[in-house]
Coordinates of C-alpha atoms in Angstrom, one line a residue:
M900 CA 3.4 -21.4 -4.7
V901 CA 5.1 -18.2 -4.0
A902 CA 5.5 -16.0 -6.3
A903 CA 8.0 -14.7 -7.4
P904 CA 8.5 -10.4 -7.0
L905 CA 7.4 -8.2 -8.4
S906 CA 10.6 -7.3 -10.9
T907 CA 11.3 -8.1 -14.2
P908 CA 15.3 -9.9 -13.8
A909 CA 17.1 -9.9 -17.6
R910 CA 16.8 -6.6 -18.0
P911 CA 18.5 -2.5 -17.1
S912 CA 15.5 -0.7 -14.6
V913 CA 14.5 2.4 -15.4
S914 CA 16.8 3.9 -13.1
S915 CA 19.6 3.0 -14.9
R916 CA 18.8 3.6 -18.8
R917 CA 18.1 7.4 -16.8
R918 CA 21.1 7.2 -14.8
R919 CA 23.3 6.4 -18.6
S920 CA 21.0 9.1 -20.7
V921 CA 22.2 11.9 -18.4
A922 CA 25.3 10.8 -18.5
V923 CA 25.6 10.8 -21.3
L924 CA 23.4 14.9 -22.0
G925 CA 26.1 15.9 -19.0
T926 CA 29.0 14.7 -20.7
A927 CA 27.4 16.9 -24.2
L928 CA 27.0 19.1 -21.8
L929 CA 31.0 19.0 -20.5
L930 CA 32.4 19.4 -23.9
L931 CA 30.4 21.9 -25.7
T932 CA 31.3 24.4 -21.6
A933 CA 35.0 23.1 -22.6
C934 CA 34.7 23.8 -26.4
S935 CA 32.8 27.8 -25.9
D936 CA 35.8 28.8 -23.3
R937 CA 38.6 27.3 -23.4
S938 CA 40.8 30.4 -22.0
E939 CA 39.7 29.9 -18.6
P940 CA 38.0 26.8 -18.2
D941 CA 35.4 26.2 -14.9
P942 CA 36.9 23.6 -12.5
T943 CA 34.7 20.1 -12.4
P944 CA 32.4 20.1 -10.0
E945 CA 32.6 17.4 -7.3
L946 CA 29.7 15.3 -8.3
T947 CA 27.6 13.9 -5.2
P948 CA 27.9 10.1 -5.2
T949 CA 24.1 9.2 -6.5
G950 CA 23.0 5.8 -5.3
P951 CA 20.2 3.7 -7.1
I952 CA 18.1 6.3 -8.3
A953 CA 19.0 9.0 -10.5
G954 CA 19.8 12.5 -8.6
V955 CA 19.8 11.1 -5.5
E956 CA 22.1 10.2 -2.7
R957 CA 23.2 7.0 -1.5
N958 CA 21.6 5.8 1.4
A959 CA 18.4 8.5 1.3
P960 CA 16.0 7.8 3.4
L961 CA 12.3 7.1 1.8
H962 CA 11.2 10.4 2.7
S963 CA 13.2 12.0 0.7
V964 CA 11.8 10.7 -2.6
D965 CA 8.5 10.3 -4.7
P966 CA 6.6 6.4 -4.0
A967 CA 7.2 6.4 -8.0
E968 CA 10.5 6.7 -8.9
V969 CA 11.4 3.9 -6.3
A970 CA 7.9 2.0 -8.2
Q971 CA 10.5 2.7 -11.5
A972 CA 13.3 1.6 -9.9
R973 CA 11.4 -1.3 -8.7
D974 CA 11.2 -2.1 -11.9
L975 CA 7.8 -3.5 -12.0
P976 CA 6.1 -5.7 -14.6
E977 CA 2.8 -4.0 -16.9
T978 CA 1.0 -7.4 -15.5
Y979 CA 0.3 -8.6 -12.6
P980 CA 1.8 -12.4 -12.0
G981 CA -0.6 -14.6 -12.1
S982 CA -3.8 -11.7 -11.6
S983 CA -5.4 -14.0 -14.1
Q984 CA -4.6 -17.3 -14.7
D985 CA -6.7 -19.9 -14.8
T986 CA -6.0 -22.2 -11.3
G987 CA -9.2 -25.1 -11.9
G988 CA -9.7 -24.5 -8.2
Q989 CA -12.8 -23.6 -5.8
E990 CA -14.5 -20.1 -7.3
A991 CA -15.5 -17.2 -5.1
T992 CA -17.9 -14.4 -6.2
V993 CA -17.9 -10.7 -4.7
T994 CA -20.8 -9.0 -5.5
L995 CA -20.7 -5.2 -5.6
R996 CA -23.8 -3.4 -4.9
G997 CA -24.5 0.0 -7.0
G998 CA -27.1 3.3 -5.2
E999 CA -26.5 5.1 -1.7
R1000 CA -23.2 5.0 -1.2
G1001 CA -22.4 3.9 2.8
E1002 CA -19.8 5.5 5.5
D1003 CA -17.3 8.2 4.6
Y1004 CA -13.1 7.0 4.1
R1005 CA -10.8 9.5 4.4
H1006 CA -6.8 10.3 5.2
G1007 CA -6.2 9.9 9.0
S1008 CA -8.5 7.3 9.7
V1009 CA -5.6 4.6 9.8
G1010 CA -3.2 5.8 12.3
L1011 CA -0.9 4.7 15.2
S1012 CA -1.3 4.1 19.6
L1013 CA 1.4 5.2 21.3
E1014 CA 2.1 4.9 25.0
A1015 CA 2.2 8.8 26.5
T1016 CA 5.8 8.4 27.8
D1017 CA 6.9 8.2 24.8
L1018 CA 6.5 12.3 24.7
A1019 CA 9.3 12.4 26.6
D1020 CA 11.2 10.3 23.5
Q1021 CA 13.7 12.0 22.2
R1022 CA 13.9 9.9 19.4
L1023 CA 10.3 11.2 18.1
N1024 CA 11.8 14.4 16.1
R1025 CA 11.5 15.3 13.0
D1026 CA 14.6 14.5 11.6
N1027 CA 14.6 10.8 12.4
P1028 CA 14.1 9.3 8.8
D1029 CA 12.8 6.7 9.5
L1030 CA 10.1 7.6 11.8
V1031 CA 9.5 10.2 9.0
S1032 CA 9.2 7.6 6.7
I1033 CA 6.6 6.1 8.9
L1034 CA 4.3 8.0 9.2
D1035 CA 4.1 9.3 5.4
S1036 CA 3.5 5.3 4.6
L1037 CA 0.7 6.1 6.3
N1038 CA -1.1 9.1 4.3
E1039 CA -2.1 11.8 7.0
P1040 CA -2.5 9.5 10.0
T1041 CA -3.0 10.0 13.0
V1042 CA -1.2 9.5 16.0
R1043 CA -2.2 8.4 19.4
F1044 CA -0.3 9.4 22.9
G1045 CA -2.0 6.8 25.8
G1046 CA -2.0 3.6 26.8
N1047 CA -1.5 2.1 30.4
S1048 CA 1.7 4.2 31.0
T1049 CA -1.0 7.6 30.9
D1050 CA -2.2 6.8 34.6
R1051 CA 0.4 5.1 36.1
R1052 CA 3.9 6.7 34.2
F1053 CA 2.5 10.1 32.5
Y1054 CA 3.6 13.2 34.4
F1055 CA 3.3 16.1 32.1
T1056 CA 4.6 19.6 34.0
A1057 CA 5.2 23.2 32.5
S1058 CA 7.7 24.7 34.9
D1059 CA 10.2 21.6 35.3
E1060 CA 8.7 20.3 38.8
P1061 CA 10.6 17.4 40.1
V1062 CA 8.4 13.4 40.0
P1063 CA 6.5 12.6 42.6
T1064 CA 7.9 10.2 44.4
D1065 CA 4.4 8.8 46.0
W1066 CA 2.7 6.8 43.7
P1067 CA 3.4 3.5 43.8
L1068 CA 4.9 2.2 40.7
N1069 CA 6.7 -1.9 40.0
E1070 CA 9.2 -3.1 39.9
G1071 CA 11.4 -1.8 37.0
E1072 CA 8.8 0.8 36.6
E1073 CA 10.0 4.7 37.2
I1074 CA 7.5 8.3 36.5
T1075 CA 8.4 9.4 32.8
K1076 CA 8.1 13.3 32.8
V1077 CA 6.9 15.3 29.7
T1078 CA 7.3 19.4 29.6
P1079 CA 6.6 21.4 26.9
D1080 CA 9.2 21.2 25.1
D1081 CA 8.9 17.8 24.2
L1082 CA 5.3 18.9 23.2
K1083 CA 6.8 20.9 20.3
R1084 CA 9.4 18.6 19.0
V1085 CA 7.0 16.2 18.8
A1086 CA 4.9 18.9 17.1
E1087 CA 7.4 19.5 14.4
L1088 CA 7.9 16.1 13.8
A1089 CA 3.4 16.5 13.1
E1090 CA 3.5 19.1 10.8
R1091 CA 6.7 17.5 8.9
T1092 CA 4.4 14.3 8.3
D1093 CA 1.5 16.3 8.4
S1094 CA -0.1 13.8 10.7
S1095 CA -2.7 14.6 13.3
V1096 CA -2.0 14.0 17.3
I1097 CA -4.3 12.8 20.1
L1098 CA -2.9 13.9 23.8
S1099 CA -3.5 11.3 27.5
A1100 CA -4.0 13.0 30.3
N1101 CA -3.6 11.4 33.8
L1102 CA -7.4 10.6 35.1
A1103 CA -5.6 8.1 38.4
R1104 CA -3.6 10.9 39.7
Y1105 CA -6.5 12.4 39.9
D1106 CA -5.1 16.9 38.7
P1107 CA -8.3 18.9 36.6
K1108 CA -5.5 21.8 36.6
R1109 CA -2.3 20.0 35.6
A1110 CA -4.9 18.5 32.4
G1111 CA -6.1 21.8 31.6
E1112 CA -2.2 23.6 31.7
L1113 CA -1.9 20.1 29.1
A1114 CA -4.0 21.3 27.1
H1115 CA -3.1 24.9 27.5
H1116 CA 0.4 23.8 26.2
A1117 CA -0.9 21.3 23.2
K1118 CA -2.7 23.5 21.2
E1119 CA 0.1 25.9 21.5
A1120 CA 2.3 23.0 20.1
F1121 CA 0.0 21.4 17.6
D1122 CA -2.8 24.2 16.8
E1123 CA -4.8 22.1 14.6
R1124 CA -3.4 19.1 14.2
L1125 CA -4.1 18.7 17.9
V1126 CA -8.1 16.4 17.4
G1127 CA -8.1 15.3 20.5
L1128 CA -7.6 15.4 24.4
M1129 CA -7.8 12.4 26.4
V1130 CA -9.2 11.9 29.8
G1131 CA -7.5 8.8 31.3
N1132 CA -6.9 5.4 29.5
E1133 CA -9.5 2.5 30.2
P1134 CA -11.0 3.4 33.2
N1135 CA -12.6 0.6 33.8
G1136 CA -9.5 -1.2 34.2
F1137 CA -8.4 1.0 36.5
Y1138 CA -8.9 -1.9 39.3
Q1139 CA -8.3 -5.5 38.6
G1140 CA -7.8 -6.6 41.9
A1141 CA -6.3 -7.1 45.0
G1142 CA -2.3 -7.6 43.9
N1143 CA -2.9 -6.8 40.1
D1144 CA 0.6 -4.9 38.7
L1145 CA -2.4 -2.7 36.7
T1146 CA -4.6 -1.7 39.8
I1147 CA -4.5 1.8 40.4
K1148 CA -7.6 2.4 42.0
G1149 CA -9.8 0.3 44.7
P1150 CA -12.9 -1.6 45.4
D1151 CA -15.1 2.0 45.1
W1152 CA -13.9 3.2 41.9
D1153 CA -16.9 2.7 39.3
Q1154 CA -19.0 4.8 36.6
A1155 CA -20.9 7.1 38.4
T1156 CA -17.4 8.1 40.5
Y1157 CA -15.3 8.5 36.0
A1158 CA -18.3 10.4 34.9
K1159 CA -18.4 12.6 37.3
Q1160 CA -14.4 13.0 37.8
L1161 CA -14.9 13.6 34.1
T1162 CA -17.1 16.1 33.7
A1163 CA -14.5 18.2 36.4
Y1164 CA -11.5 17.3 33.9
A1165 CA -13.7 18.6 30.8
K1166 CA -14.0 21.6 32.5
A1167 CA -11.2 22.2 33.2
I1168 CA -10.3 21.4 29.8
H1169 CA -12.7 23.6 27.5
D1170 CA -10.9 26.2 30.6
K1171 CA -7.9 27.0 28.4
V1172 CA -8.6 25.7 25.6
P1173 CA -13.7 25.6 25.0
T1174 CA -12.7 24.2 21.2
L1175 CA -11.0 21.2 22.5
R1176 CA -12.3 17.7 22.1
I1177 CA -12.6 15.6 25.1
V1178 CA -12.0 11.8 24.0
A1179 CA -13.4 9.3 26.2
P1180 CA -13.5 6.7 28.1
A1181 CA -10.9 4.9 25.7
A1182 CA -12.4 1.7 27.0
Y1183 CA -14.0 -2.1 26.0
S1184 CA -16.7 -2.0 27.5
A1185 CA -19.8 -0.2 27.2
D1186 CA -21.0 0.6 30.6
W1187 CA -18.2 2.9 30.5
W1188 CA -18.9 4.4 27.5
N1189 CA -21.9 5.2 27.6
A1190 CA -21.7 6.3 31.3
A1191 CA -18.6 8.6 29.9
A1192 CA -21.4 9.8 26.9
D1193 CA -23.8 10.7 29.8
A1194 CA -20.3 12.5 31.9
P1195 CA -22.5 16.7 31.7
N1196 CA -21.0 19.4 30.3
T1197 CA -18.4 17.7 28.0
D1198 CA -18.8 18.7 25.0
P1199 CA -17.5 18.7 22.0
M1200 CA -16.8 14.7 22.8
A1201 CA -15.7 11.9 20.6
M1202 CA -16.0 8.5 22.2
A1203 CA -13.5 6.1 21.7
V1204 CA -13.4 2.4 22.3
H1205 CA -10.6 -0.1 22.4
Q1206 CA -10.8 -3.4 20.9
Y1207 CA -8.7 -6.5 20.9
P1208 CA -10.1 -9.5 19.5
L1209 CA -8.3 -12.1 20.7
S1210 CA -6.2 -12.2 24.9
E1211 CA -3.2 -13.4 26.8
C1212 CA -4.5 -11.3 29.6
G1213 CA -5.6 -15.2 31.2
T1214 CA -9.0 -15.7 28.9
Q1215 CA -11.2 -18.6 30.5
W1216 CA -12.2 -18.5 27.4
E1217 CA -11.0 -21.6 24.0
H1218 CA -12.4 -19.0 21.3
Q1219 CA -10.4 -15.7 23.0
Q1220 CA -7.1 -17.4 22.2
P1221 CA -4.1 -16.2 21.0
T1222 CA -4.3 -19.0 17.9
V1223 CA -4.1 -18.4 14.5
A1224 CA -6.7 -21.0 14.0
N1225 CA -9.0 -18.5 16.5
A1226 CA -7.2 -15.1 14.5
V1227 CA -9.0 -17.1 11.0
D1228 CA -12.6 -17.8 12.2
P1229 CA -15.5 -16.0 11.3
A1230 CA -16.4 -16.5 15.3
T1231 CA -13.5 -13.7 15.4
R1232 CA -14.9 -11.6 12.9
N1233 CA -18.5 -11.4 14.0
N1234 CA -17.6 -11.2 17.3
I1235 CA -15.9 -7.8 16.3
D1236 CA -19.3 -6.8 14.4
R1237 CA -20.9 -6.9 17.9
L1238 CA -19.0 -4.9 20.0
M1239 CA -19.1 -2.7 17.2
D1240 CA -22.7 -2.7 16.3
E1241 CA -23.0 -1.7 20.4
A1242 CA -20.7 1.4 19.6
A1243 CA -21.8 2.9 16.4
R1244 CA -25.8 2.3 18.0
D1245 CA -24.2 4.1 21.5
A1246 CA -22.5 7.0 19.6
A1247 CA -24.8 7.6 17.4
D1248 CA -27.9 7.9 19.8
H1249 CA -25.5 10.1 21.5
D1250 CA -24.8 12.4 18.4
L1251 CA -20.6 11.7 18.9
P1252 CA -18.1 10.6 16.4
L1253 CA -16.5 6.8 17.2
W1254 CA -12.8 6.7 17.5
I1255 CA -11.3 3.1 18.2
T1256 CA -7.6 4.5 19.4
E1257 CA -6.6 1.2 20.6
T1258 CA -6.3 -2.2 19.1
S1259 CA -4.6 -4.3 18.1
L1260 CA -4.8 -9.0 17.2
S1261 CA -4.0 -9.6 21.0
A1262 CA -4.3 -7.3 23.9
C1263 CA -1.1 -8.3 26.3
S1264 CA 1.8 -7.9 26.1
G1265 CA 3.9 -11.1 25.7
S1266 CA 5.1 -13.0 22.3
N1267 CA 2.3 -15.4 20.8
E1268 CA 1.8 -17.6 17.5
I1269 CA 0.2 -14.7 16.4
T1270 CA 2.4 -11.4 17.2
E1271 CA 4.9 -9.5 14.0
T1272 CA 3.0 -12.4 11.6
Q1273 CA 1.4 -12.5 8.1
V1274 CA -1.8 -13.5 9.7
A1275 CA -1.1 -10.8 12.4
A1276 CA -0.9 -8.2 9.6
V1277 CA -4.2 -9.8 7.2
H1278 CA -6.3 -9.4 10.6
Q1279 CA -5.1 -5.4 10.5
A1280 CA -5.6 -5.1 6.8
E1281 CA -9.0 -6.5 7.1
Y1282 CA -10.1 -4.1 10.0
S1283 CA -9.0 -1.2 9.1
M1284 CA -11.8 -1.5 6.2
R1285 CA -14.2 -3.6 8.2
V1286 CA -14.6 -0.9 11.5
Q1287 CA -14.6 1.9 9.2
E1288 CA -17.6 0.6 7.0
H1289 CA -19.3 0.4 10.6
G1290 CA -18.9 3.9 10.8
A1291 CA -15.7 4.8 12.8
E1292 CA -13.7 7.8 11.2
R1293 CA -10.2 7.1 13.4
V1294 CA -8.5 3.9 14.0
A1295 CA -4.7 4.1 15.9
A1296 CA -3.7 -0.1 15.8
H1297 CA -1.2 0.1 19.3
S1298 CA 2.4 1.3 18.7
S1299 CA 6.2 1.6 20.2
L1300 CA 8.9 2.9 20.4
A1301 CA 10.9 -0.4 21.9
P1302 CA 13.6 -2.4 20.2
C1303 CA 12.4 -5.1 17.9
R1304 CA 14.1 -7.1 20.1
G1305 CA 12.9 -6.8 23.6
G1306 CA 9.6 -4.8 23.1
A1307 CA 6.2 -5.0 22.2
P1308 CA 5.8 -7.6 19.5
M1309 CA 2.4 -6.8 18.8
S1310 CA 3.8 -3.5 17.8
V1311 CA 3.4 -2.1 14.6
L1312 CA 7.0 -0.4 14.2
C1313 CA 9.9 -0.7 16.6
S1314 CA 13.3 0.1 16.6
S1315 CA 16.6 -1.2 16.4
G1316 CA 19.0 -1.9 19.4
T1317 CA 18.2 -2.9 22.9
L1318 CA 16.7 -2.3 25.6
A1319 CA 18.9 -1.0 27.5
N1320 CA 20.5 0.8 24.6
P1321 CA 17.7 1.8 21.7
G1322 CA 18.8 2.8 19.0
E1323 CA 18.0 5.7 16.0
A1324 CA 17.1 3.4 13.3
F1325 CA 13.2 2.1 12.8
S1326 CA 11.3 -0.6 10.6
V1327 CA 7.6 -1.5 10.7
R1328 CA 6.3 -4.7 11.0
A1329 CA 4.3 -6.8 8.9
N1330 CA 1.0 -5.3 10.4
G1331 CA 2.9 -2.3 9.5
L1332 CA 2.9 -3.1 6.2
A1333 CA -0.6 -3.7 5.6
L1334 CA -1.5 -0.5 7.3
A1335 CA 0.4 1.7 4.7
L1336 CA -1.1 -1.1 1.9
I1337 CA -4.9 0.3 3.7
A1338 CA -3.8 3.3 3.8
S1339 CA -2.7 4.0 0.0
I1340 CA -6.4 4.1 -0.1
P1341 CA -7.4 7.6 -1.4
E1342 CA -10.3 9.0 -0.1
G1343 CA -13.9 7.9 -0.4
N1344 CA -17.2 7.3 0.3
M1345 CA -16.8 3.4 0.9
V1346 CA -20.6 1.0 -0.8
E1347 CA -22.3 -2.1 -0.5
T1348 CA -19.8 -5.5 -1.8
S1349 CA -20.9 -8.9 -0.4
T1350 CA -18.7 -12.6 -1.1
S1351 CA -20.4 -15.6 -2.0
T1352 CA -18.2 -17.7 1.1
E1353 CA -17.4 -16.0 4.4
N1354 CA -13.7 -17.5 4.1
L1355 CA -13.2 -13.7 1.6
T1356 CA -14.3 -10.5 2.7
S1357 CA -14.7 -7.6 0.5
Y1358 CA -14.7 -4.0 0.5
A1359 CA -15.4 -1.2 -2.0
V1360 CA -14.5 2.6 -1.3
E1361 CA -15.5 5.1 -4.7
H1362 CA -13.6 7.5 -5.1
G1363 CA -15.5 10.2 -7.3
N1364 CA -13.1 10.2 -9.5
G1365 CA -14.0 7.7 -12.5
T1366 CA -12.0 5.1 -10.3
V1367 CA -13.6 2.3 -6.8
S1368 CA -10.7 0.0 -4.8
V1369 CA -12.2 -3.2 -4.1
V1370 CA -10.1 -5.0 -0.5
L1371 CA -10.3 -8.3 -0.8
T1372 CA -9.1 -10.8 2.6
D1373 CA -8.5 -14.5 1.4
Y1374 CA -8.2 -16.2 5.0
R1375 CA -7.5 -19.8 3.7
N1376 CA -4.2 -21.7 5.0
P1377 CA -1.5 -19.9 2.7
A1378 CA 0.6 -23.1 3.5
R1379 CA -2.2 -25.3 1.9
A1380 CA -5.0 -24.2 -0.4
K1381 CA -4.5 -23.5 -4.3
D1382 CA -4.8 -19.8 -5.7
R1383 CA -8.1 -19.1 -6.6
T1384 CA -10.4 -17.4 -9.4
T1385 CA -12.6 -15.1 -7.1
N1386 CA -15.4 -13.1 -10.1
L1387 CA -16.0 -9.2 -9.4
R1388 CA -19.7 -8.2 -10.8
L1389 CA -19.6 -4.9 -11.1
P1390 CA -22.4 -2.8 -11.3
F1391 CA -21.2 -0.3 -13.8
R1392 CA -18.5 -1.2 -16.6
V1393 CA -14.4 -1.1 -16.1
D1394 CA -11.7 -0.3 -18.4
Y1395 CA -8.6 -2.0 -16.8
A1396 CA -7.9 -3.2 -13.3
T1397 CA -3.9 -2.4 -11.1
Q1398 CA -3.4 -4.4 -8.1
S1399 CA -1.1 -4.9 -5.0
Q1400 CA -1.0 -7.1 -2.0
L1401 CA -0.1 -8.5 1.0
R1402 CA 1.3 -12.2 1.0
G1403 CA 3.8 -14.5 2.9
P1404 CA 3.6 -18.3 2.5
S1405 CA 2.4 -18.9 5.9
W1406 CA -0.1 -18.0 8.7
T1407 CA 3.4 -17.8 10.5
A1408 CA 5.7 -15.9 8.7
E1409 CA 7.4 -12.7 8.8
Y1410 CA 8.8 -9.6 7.5
P1411 CA 12.5 -9.5 8.1
V1412 CA 12.9 -6.4 10.1
A1413 CA 16.3 -7.3 11.7
S1414 CA 18.1 -7.8 8.5
L1415 CA 17.0 -4.3 7.6
F1416 CA 19.3 -2.9 10.8
E1417 CA 22.1 -4.5 9.4
D1418 CA 24.6 -2.6 8.5
H1419 CA 26.2 -4.3 5.0
E1420 CA 30.0 -3.2 4.1
G1421 CA 29.9 -4.4 0.2
G1422 CA 26.1 -4.4 -0.1
G1423 CA 24.9 -7.6 2.1
P1424 CA 22.8 -10.1 1.0
S1425 CA 20.2 -9.3 -0.5
A1426 CA 21.5 -5.1 -1.3
T1427 CA 20.5 -3.9 -4.9
A1428 CA 22.1 -1.2 -7.2
T1429 CA 19.9 -1.2 -9.6
G1430 CA 15.9 -3.3 -7.8
G1431 CA 17.1 -6.0 -10.9
A1432 CA 16.3 -9.3 -8.6
S1433 CA 16.9 -13.5 -10.1
A1434 CA 13.4 -15.3 -10.5
S1435 CA 14.3 -16.6 -7.5
G1436 CA 14.5 -13.9 -5.6
A1437 CA 18.3 -13.4 -5.1
A1438 CA 20.5 -10.0 -6.1
S1439 CA 21.4 -9.3 -9.3
S1440 CA 23.7 -6.9 -8.7
A1441 CA 25.0 -5.1 -5.4
P1442 CA 25.9 -1.7 -3.8
E1443 CA 30.0 -0.8 -3.7
Y1444 CA 29.2 1.2 -0.4
P1445 CA 28.6 0.0 3.5
A1446 CA 24.9 1.3 3.7
D1447 CA 23.8 3.9 7.1
P1448 CA 23.4 2.5 10.2
N1449 CA 21.3 4.6 11.2
V1450 CA 18.7 4.9 8.5
A1451 CA 16.9 1.2 8.2
L1452 CA 14.0 2.9 5.5
S1453 CA 16.7 3.8 2.3
V1454 CA 16.1 3.6 -1.0
E1455 CA 19.0 1.4 -1.2
R1456 CA 16.6 -1.1 1.2
A1457 CA 13.1 -0.4 -0.1
L1458 CA 14.6 -2.0 -4.1
Q1459 CA 15.7 -5.2 -2.4
T1460 CA 13.6 -7.9 -3.5
A1461 CA 11.3 -9.4 0.7
P1462 CA 12.9 -13.6 0.4
R1463 CA 10.8 -15.7 -0.1
N1464 CA 9.6 -17.2 3.5
A1465 CA 8.5 -14.0 4.1
V1466 CA 5.6 -11.3 4.5
S1467 CA 5.6 -8.9 1.7
V1468 CA 3.7 -6.0 0.0
D1469 CA 4.1 -7.0 -3.9
G1470 CA 8.0 -9.7 -2.6
Y1471 CA 9.3 -5.6 -1.4
G1472 CA 8.3 -3.8 2.0
L1473 CA 8.3 -0.2 2.1
P1474 CA 7.1 2.5 0.0
M1475 CA 3.8 0.9 -1.3
T1476 CA 3.5 2.2 -4.6
P1477 CA 2.0 4.6 -5.8
V1478 CA -1.7 3.7 -7.3
G1479 CA -0.5 4.8 -10.7
E1480 CA 2.2 2.9 -10.8
R1481 CA -0.1 -0.4 -9.9
P1482 CA 0.8 -3.5 -12.1
R1483 CA -3.0 -4.0 -14.1
V1484 CA -4.5 -8.0 -13.1
G1485 CA -4.3 -10.2 -16.6
G1486 CA -7.0 -11.1 -18.9
V1487 CA -9.7 -7.8 -18.2
K1488 CA -11.8 -6.6 -21.2
A1489 CA -12.5 -3.1 -21.4
G1490 CA -16.5 -2.6 -21.4
S1491 CA -17.1 -5.5 -19.0
R1492 CA -18.9 -5.6 -15.8
N1493 CA -17.1 -8.7 -14.2
V1494 CA -13.5 -8.7 -13.4
S1495 CA -12.1 -12.1 -12.6
V1496 CA -8.3 -12.0 -10.7
T1497 CA -6.5 -15.0 -9.0
L1498 CA -5.8 -14.9 -5.3
P1499 CA -3.7 -16.7 -3.4
A1500 CA -4.5 -18.4 -0.3
G1501 CA -4.1 -15.4 3.2
S1502 CA -3.5 -11.8 1.7
T1503 CA -5.1 -9.3 1.4
T1504 CA -5.6 -7.6 -1.8
V1505 CA -5.8 -3.6 -3.2
L1506 CA -7.6 -3.4 -6.8
T1507 CA -8.3 -0.3 -8.3
L1508 CA -10.5 -0.5 -10.9
K1509 CA -11.3 2.2 -14.0
K1510 CA -14.6 2.8 -14.9
T1511 CA -15.4 2.9 -18.5
Q1512 CA -16.5 6.2 -19.0
P1513 CA -19.6 7.0 -21.4
S1514 CA -19.5 8.0 -25.1
P1515 CA -20.9 11.8 -25.6
S1516 CA -23.7 11.5 -27.6
P1517 CA -24.1 13.0 -30.9
Q1518 CA -25.7 16.2 -29.7
E1519 CA -22.9 16.7 -27.4
S1520 CA -19.9 15.6 -29.4
R1521 CA -21.0 18.6 -31.6

């Protein structure tokens, strides 16, 4: 069963009430002004048409509005629907441990990976409203530019050289030239969205001097926002056999040759920018990341690891195939842990920070039953917490600027238009909502938790301000399993708890990105003027003006409830409701060390627990 969206249909929204108040006040002021000076009346100013939030223009992009205002216009209930109902189903237990704090949880730990060639995409600029809104939703994200294009099609030049003509290319491929002007344009976007940036240098076309020039111009453009420069991408995959489309080196390519070249690149980069962190090897093999860590004269450096738990690359192992069953299998999470344990140990042995510069649930291009779906979203949310508990400081989900139709289906975001004519508007997919939900968690320190069953995982972050975030992921089948009462056992007392939840009616449900690109005349099928919605999820009213075709993530669309067959967070898409505006969990007794919450199957829930503050002693109160 899918709960009704978090909106209350029977009364005007907060924004409606505010607009009426503003209108009455404005009328009174106009009357007073007219009475005070009848001889020379001022011309009545032409009012700017406003959208569903008073004072905000029609079709305003999300980044121009405080998310708290959107939450108020959505008119969320005080208590999260069904959060404390007694389902009579199987109970689960989550235990939070006291004592020593664990790894840091920080902003910047959630981010995106894009192709190095995307740097030349003119849509990647500070004035693209949807890209600004998406990056803002990730809360100071890390944006990494790399991918397979780095060593195959990426050509940086500071002197406008013509692109090489002797590089081997697959059919339909072309070399992309990137210049310092491109870096400056992207740097302006990073500045506006408070993003950190990792760039990549082409290693396959051996040219350390060019990498040094890239470092110099990148530092000039990004300044302190440039947190590292990667040397190549997945060098362990440079040779994959004769005839393989990804092969770009001969059979003599090995770790020793790679380490020697990495040292030469590091010297050229540090000659230009001595303190710039080298990021390597961006590989999924311990032999290669240890070869990078052992290469001489590369400090400062970060160990970069890639991880795709499932693969569409013709794997012979049935348990690694991209299926829903494998995606939710505890064995897949165990495999993630094994690789991350090994990477964390090796990084610690070399005294290096651990970064995951590329990840997704499914490797290789193409669509399968798990891409674009609820199961991929739940994985992305859970994975982002899991690897940080292992000590990963930055985690970048691999993505693309390509259109939703025909582009990489595993991408967190995608654009309007077609491959031949991509559009300016962008949206997130279901896994993008998952990233935004996790990125909404305030900074803090992770604390130990445990669960009573393997189909429920838990993570907790202590924030140092009297609140604790708890992330619970339920891996039961949402189309079959009933809601489950889950009991949290706490080492402290709580006043109350709030909730936000990613969910969908089935593992293969998707977020309806295509509908965000529709240019609705007269409001379209689900556009709302006030944010109110009926119990069935249908819009209670619609704006009498068309949507802006170049802005998918507008305030109007943020107030549209998601269809019941779609993935959503609390019944909506972006933006995430701020922690202070979220509905409370029902039935929480102030001063209790236990919180019971009802979790739907196939969901990720973020709870914020407000600790009870100890009463001052009689002596302290005097």
